[in-house]
Amino acid sequence: MAAAAEVSNRRVTLKRHVTGFPTEADMEVVVAPAVAVPPGSRSVMLKNLYLSCDPYMRSRMSRHLEPSYVPDFVPGEVMATFGVSKVVASGHPDYQEGDLVWGMTACEEYTLVANPESLFKINHPELPLSYYTGVLGMPGLTAYAGFFEVAKPKKGDYVFVSAASGAVGQIVGQLAKITGCYVVGSAGSDEKVNLLKTKFGFDDAFNYKKEQDLNAALKRCFPEGIDIYFENVGGAMLDAVLLNMRNHGRIAVCGLISQYNLEQPEGVRNLFCIVAKRIRMEGFMVPEYFGNYRKFEEEMAGYLKEGKITYVEDVAEGIESVPAALIGLFYGRNVGKQLVAVARE
Amino acid sequence: MAAAAEVSNRRVTLKRHVTGFPTEADMEVVVAPAVAVPPGSRSVMLKNLYLSCDPYMRSRMSRHLEPSYVPDFVPGEVMATFGVSKVVASGHPDYQEGDLVWGMTACEEYTLVANPESLFKINHPELPLSYYTGVLGMPGLTAYAGFFEVAKPKKGDYVFVSAASGAVGQIVGQLAKITGCYVVGSAGSDEKVNLLKTKFGFDDAFNYKKEQDLNAALKRCFPEGIDIYFENVGGAMLDAVLLNMRNHGRIAVCGLISQYNLEQPEGVRNLFCIVAKRIRMEGFMVPEYFGNYRKFEEEMAGYLKEGKITYVEDVAEGIESVPAALIGLFYGRNVGKQLVAVARE
């Protein structure tokens, strides 16, 4: 694919490190020449098809004084992200031109990946390829590992999911139903609440923006209390959930998106409930579960084909739409998994 | 022991439910006639020797609108507490006059216990009986279960204990040393810090009241970070600890004494560390581990006899001293395990 060296490569760079809410102006779409696979290297050149917009990327947009759990983006350089890509040139014997892969790539049209072993080959191209940014990719494995490995559900458990129509939440809710749990989700619009109830099979759902009192909302939805909280938001919701947990409840902490743009996080006051109810609250990060990916992929592909799990995506078109799509996550503008279609093949 | 029916019984009652810091005036020492074992009942009459003053009792002094994890004390009635007692009359075939027991009794000289099966017989009367309010009783099992069952230590772990010279903390630190951990404790006076370093074998210790910056103090003591935090205090200390936890660290939440007298608990802001470092934070309560008591008692009696564990008590004299001794806990006046000697035999 000598041609790749000659095509131009549009990419999204971070212009400056961010404090508070990021804006589109903090990023820039620039044109750079695409680089070829260096002769003799084991790199691969990817043509990016679908790019994922994920809340954790907010952390990378800040400058951290101490090393963070993911490295900070470097101003002026392309922003890395998970994506679905096609191999268009390869110096690696295990990767051939035309292979479809998902994994860590970057917000640009073409990406040279020096360690293609980090990429996962796509075993189910008969399913929508974009699903490998979501239900069959990082968010799907996040939901699967967080729910089964961290929250450890039992049939009949009362499960609450926040940000429940998002990339991860919608899968957690459906996995919980498959497991025989009672599932309630919260989301930030009536449209999303409607999706939860009608499309994803949640037993109940509420629009947290319309509730005067989150504690009362949870008491209404869970008169018996909550066994499992799949935590995506933090802040006031976590404080209300703590009051409504049952003894030996489990809180799988996936993310705290409500806090990511605050100069100082909100204080959580009801932590004594952790003692009084003997709660286990545990954080996790999906890369530690990548070893389970093949098992997960087969199981999830099966659910999708059988119609046991459905997935809603919010697809923005074109590399130029990355900044707005990413920012939209923090305002809850996306309905379902946010991704950007850069190319279809 | 028909005489018991005739002796008067001094007891400590709660005068009124408390908000904020309790005072001695919230309790009252009153005299009531001692009750005899009702004929035909399976009750036992206890003569209380040593009564335990424990931080969790603060919760019982409040009025809760919803059921709390322990029942509220009833104004005008005697306050229940753990204690070491001698059976002076018994309607139960398994309990004989003269038996020494520990368990839930009350802040008075004589207590009629309707369910003596809840009491533990004392198997090591050759050790100081008062130890059964502490290192061989509820606080000892709390330390043992919280450290081994909840925190799950490994040799070489970096362990931090707050309220480290208290009834539970001093044992946690010594169990950690026996396990081959590096152990640092915090306490609220130089005298206590000195005890930690010289008597209990902590590797390091600091007086939290003299530190301008708890985060800096922890960074100084744990340049490599903390694997296990045995949490007794909450609030600002927890926030600082979260910043200093290592990946896959464990926080065993035993209590949050710094918060018990606040009208509104302090907010804890650094919970994102739970995700970024994949921390497990888990609350526990010792009654769930009472089934392990006999194993614990033998192991701990062995450590005490071998001199591998030492224990410091702060003994107040006489039933009248219960209110001041209990209040003192919340000001950190006690040095070591706070108890009240009501009678020696």
XYZ file of C-alpha atoms in Angstrom, chain B:
345
model
C -27.731 -16.128 94.374
C -30.964 -14.925 95.866
C -28.962 -12.008 97.256
C -28.772 -10.428 93.835
C -32.433 -9.641 94.014
C -31.840 -7.593 97.093
C -28.772 -5.625 96.114
C -29.199 -2.318 94.422
C -27.975 -2.009 90.871
C -26.298 1.148 89.672
C -26.730 1.635 85.943
C -26.018 4.192 83.231
C -28.991 5.306 81.207
C -29.208 7.552 78.172
C -31.120 10.650 79.222
C -31.932 11.866 75.728
C -31.015 11.178 72.146
C -27.997 13.109 70.986
C -27.067 15.212 67.980
C -23.496 16.394 67.530
C -20.917 15.709 70.220
C -22.399 13.839 73.185
C -21.641 15.068 76.686
C -21.647 13.368 80.055
C -24.918 15.157 80.782
C -26.595 13.102 78.059
C -26.211 10.101 80.356
C -27.208 9.513 83.944
C -26.132 7.087 86.652
C -29.230 5.833 88.439
C -29.945 3.191 91.043
C -32.486 0.481 90.396
C -33.200 -2.726 92.238
C -31.464 -5.705 90.653
C -33.885 -8.195 89.214
C -33.657 -11.900 90.019
C -33.668 -14.716 87.471
C -37.367 -15.441 86.967
C -38.211 -18.952 88.159
C -38.372 -21.398 85.256
C -36.628 -19.044 82.806
C -33.388 -19.876 81.008
C -31.955 -16.463 81.806
C -28.707 -15.808 83.610
C -27.826 -13.036 86.022
C -24.439 -11.485 85.275
C -22.235 -9.535 87.613
C -20.412 -7.178 85.278
C -16.683 -6.923 85.882
C -15.380 -4.932 82.918
C -17.457 -2.854 80.523
C -16.275 -1.855 77.081
C -16.504 1.682 75.649
C -16.620 1.506 71.869
C -17.013 4.117 69.124
C -19.959 2.353 67.449
C -22.006 3.133 70.581
C -22.235 6.744 69.392
C -24.669 5.662 66.693
C -26.946 4.107 69.293
C -27.110 7.410 71.168
C -28.849 9.084 68.213
C -32.428 8.752 67.141
C -32.657 7.308 63.638
C -35.717 7.840 61.502
C -35.030 4.621 59.648
C -33.721 1.481 61.334
C -29.973 1.763 61.836
C -27.440 -1.069 61.724
C -27.664 -1.253 65.519
C -30.830 -0.325 67.434
C -30.991 3.119 69.022
C -30.655 3.266 72.808
C -33.946 4.041 74.521
C -33.922 7.158 76.738
C -34.337 6.228 80.371
C -33.143 2.677 79.829
C -29.746 1.187 80.554
C -27.210 1.371 77.720
C -26.122 -1.993 76.345
C -22.429 -2.702 75.781
C -19.968 -5.532 75.487
C -18.450 -6.637 78.765
C -16.761 -9.314 80.808
C -19.023 -10.787 83.468
C -19.415 -13.516 86.016
C -22.539 -15.646 86.133
C -24.053 -15.229 89.607
C -27.334 -17.032 89.008
C -28.538 -19.163 86.133
C -31.684 -20.807 84.862
C -29.798 -22.205 81.895
C -28.282 -25.696 82.087
C -25.146 -24.647 80.125
C -24.270 -21.778 82.472
C -23.273 -22.229 86.085
C -22.711 -19.805 88.911
C -19.094 -18.674 88.694
C -18.757 -19.052 84.919
C -16.807 -16.247 83.314
C -18.248 -14.957 80.061
C -17.952 -12.050 77.665
C -20.556 -10.661 75.311
C -23.401 -8.197 75.123
C -24.326 -6.988 78.570
C -25.171 -3.486 79.803
C -23.697 -0.462 81.597
C -24.712 -1.521 85.087
C -23.514 -3.680 87.929
C -25.861 -6.621 87.357
C -27.530 -7.606 84.104
C -30.189 -10.200 83.472
C -29.522 -11.847 80.111
C -32.442 -13.701 78.563
C -30.412 -15.333 75.754
C -27.161 -16.462 77.369
C -26.346 -18.479 74.222
C -25.168 -15.128 72.823
C -22.389 -15.032 75.432
C -18.922 -16.515 74.934
C -17.382 -18.507 77.758
C -13.893 -17.375 78.623
C -11.369 -20.119 77.911
C -8.250 -18.317 79.068
C -8.906 -16.871 82.532
C -5.160 -17.066 83.151
C -4.843 -13.996 80.934
C -6.123 -10.632 82.226
C -9.908 -10.881 82.227
C -10.210 -7.303 80.986
C -8.561 -8.425 77.739
C -11.912 -9.976 76.856
C -13.250 -6.454 76.325
C -10.356 -5.886 73.932
C -7.651 -8.000 72.401
C -9.475 -11.265 73.203
C -12.963 -9.883 72.644
C -14.938 -7.891 70.130
C -12.179 -5.423 69.134
C -9.643 -8.227 68.790
C -11.884 -10.238 66.499
C -12.667 -7.026 64.602
C -8.970 -6.475 63.935
C -8.413 -10.129 63.048
C -11.385 -10.494 60.694
C -10.980 -7.076 59.133
C -7.314 -7.572 58.465
C -7.240 -11.192 57.346
C -10.712 -11.698 55.868
C -11.390 -8.267 54.379
C -7.990 -6.681 53.652
C -6.397 -10.050 52.739
C -2.748 -9.129 53.378
C 0.303 -10.563 51.698
C 3.811 -10.585 53.094
C 5.535 -7.338 52.125
C 2.352 -5.305 51.801
C 2.459 -1.654 52.843
C -0.190 -1.248 55.537
C -1.580 1.964 56.996
C -3.735 2.003 60.142
C -5.548 5.090 61.429
C -6.555 5.449 65.086
C -3.674 3.030 65.382
C -3.249 3.041 69.148
C -6.935 2.354 69.739
C -8.622 -0.865 70.758
C -8.563 -2.269 67.218
C -5.676 -0.390 65.595
C -2.943 -1.595 67.926
C -3.890 -5.195 67.144
C -4.097 -4.639 63.384
C -0.602 -3.198 63.405
C 0.834 -6.119 65.325
C -0.963 -8.703 63.165
C 0.444 -6.908 60.123
C 3.972 -7.177 61.518
C 3.441 -10.882 62.246
C 2.328 -11.244 58.602
C 5.527 -9.610 57.349
C 4.012 -6.293 56.284
C 5.441 -2.773 56.556
C 3.140 -0.903 58.928
C 2.594 2.782 59.630
C 0.020 4.157 62.050
C -1.505 7.543 62.721
C -2.707 8.740 66.105
C -3.678 12.012 67.757
C -0.887 12.642 70.273
C 2.862 12.269 70.522
C 2.357 9.888 73.437
C 0.306 7.592 71.248
C 2.744 7.858 68.362
C 5.508 6.905 70.739
C 3.513 3.865 71.856
C 3.062 2.766 68.255
C 6.761 2.885 67.563
C 8.152 1.600 70.837
C 5.522 -0.782 72.179
C 3.568 -2.085 69.207
C 6.409 -2.348 66.714
C 4.984 -0.135 63.972
C 7.683 0.698 61.413
C 6.661 4.337 61.498
C 3.902 6.547 62.897
C 2.759 10.139 62.830
C 0.593 12.517 64.848
C -2.089 13.596 62.387
C -2.861 16.690 64.437
C 0.635 18.006 63.810
C 0.630 17.436 60.050
C -0.206 20.411 57.846
C -0.875 18.123 54.907
C -2.002 14.537 55.373
C -1.219 13.709 51.752
C 2.389 14.834 52.270
C 2.631 12.878 55.530
C 1.488 9.708 53.787
C 3.844 10.295 50.850
C 6.690 10.649 53.337
C 5.757 7.409 55.127
C 4.836 5.466 52.000
C 7.001 6.556 49.067
C 5.894 3.341 47.329
C 2.218 3.809 48.226
C -0.223 1.883 50.397
C -1.500 -1.639 49.708
C -3.865 -1.890 52.669
C -5.611 0.844 54.587
C -7.364 -0.239 57.765
C -9.886 2.577 58.008
C -11.035 3.686 61.440
C -11.529 7.425 60.987
C -12.828 8.580 57.570
C -13.063 12.180 56.366
C -9.897 14.043 55.408
C -7.685 11.057 56.220
C -9.577 8.841 53.792
C -9.283 11.482 51.090
C -5.522 11.659 51.605
C -5.176 7.878 51.701
C -7.040 7.458 48.402
C -4.372 9.590 46.715
C -1.675 7.299 48.093
C -3.141 3.863 47.463
C -1.349 1.483 45.127
C -3.018 -0.347 42.274
C -5.313 -3.085 43.562
C -5.128 -1.659 47.079
C -7.673 -2.667 49.667
C -9.455 -0.461 52.179
C -11.071 -2.401 55.030
C -13.631 0.000 56.449
C -14.003 -0.696 60.141
C -15.304 2.673 61.275
C -15.289 6.407 60.603
C -14.945 7.887 64.071
C -14.037 11.383 62.847
C -17.507 11.647 61.340
C -19.752 10.313 64.079
C -20.435 13.598 65.816
C -20.780 15.817 62.767
C -24.224 17.043 61.839
C -23.295 16.346 58.241
C -20.384 14.062 57.356
C -17.450 15.549 55.483
C -17.452 14.967 51.747
C -14.832 12.605 50.357
C -13.641 13.868 46.990
C -10.954 11.539 45.715
C -13.143 8.551 44.929
C -11.982 8.496 41.332
C -8.853 6.829 42.687
C -11.048 3.761 43.233
C -11.309 3.402 39.468
C -7.852 4.583 38.490
C -6.134 2.281 40.989
C -8.736 -0.476 40.951
C -9.205 -0.218 44.714
C -11.488 -2.481 46.680
C -13.129 -0.672 49.588
C -15.170 -2.931 51.792
C -17.065 -2.473 55.015
C -17.494 -5.165 57.612
C -19.063 -5.728 60.996
C -17.669 -8.109 63.546
C -20.845 -10.019 64.508
C -20.692 -11.698 61.104
C -17.378 -13.222 62.181
C -18.443 -14.468 65.616
C -18.407 -17.979 64.143
C -14.610 -17.632 63.879
C -14.250 -16.615 67.518
C -12.878 -19.856 68.984
C -10.181 -20.143 66.332
C -9.327 -16.500 66.912
C -9.283 -16.835 70.708
C -6.791 -19.692 70.601
C -4.532 -17.959 68.113
C -4.606 -14.643 69.952
C -4.102 -16.244 73.391
C -1.041 -17.911 71.901
C 0.358 -14.622 70.581
C -0.200 -12.983 73.964
C 1.498 -15.777 75.891
C 4.430 -15.806 73.483
C 4.753 -12.030 73.785
C 4.177 -11.593 70.054
C 1.253 -9.285 70.739
C 1.003 -6.784 73.540
C -2.023 -4.738 74.529
C -2.500 -1.353 76.167
C -5.675 -0.560 78.060
C -7.045 2.645 79.475
C -9.022 1.538 82.522
C -11.530 3.851 84.208
C -12.716 2.837 87.666
C -16.300 2.337 88.709
C -19.661 2.377 86.985
C -19.901 6.149 87.530
C -16.998 6.646 85.138
C -18.813 5.185 82.122
C -20.150 8.509 80.752
C -16.791 10.278 80.846
C -14.951 7.242 79.484
C -17.348 6.901 76.579
C -17.273 10.616 75.707
C -13.494 10.575 75.912
C -13.305 8.268 72.895
C -14.585 11.033 70.640
C -11.910 13.422 71.833
C -9.176 10.790 71.685
C -8.593 11.071 75.439
C -8.078 7.335 75.845
C -4.620 5.867 75.397
C -5.249 2.334 74.235
C -8.424 0.344 74.694
C -10.970 2.231 76.814
C -12.804 0.154 79.367
C -14.387 0.555 82.768
C -13.618 -1.730 85.698
C -16.872 -2.143 87.592
C -15.734 -4.987 89.805
C -12.606 -7.143 89.898
C -14.347 -10.417 90.646
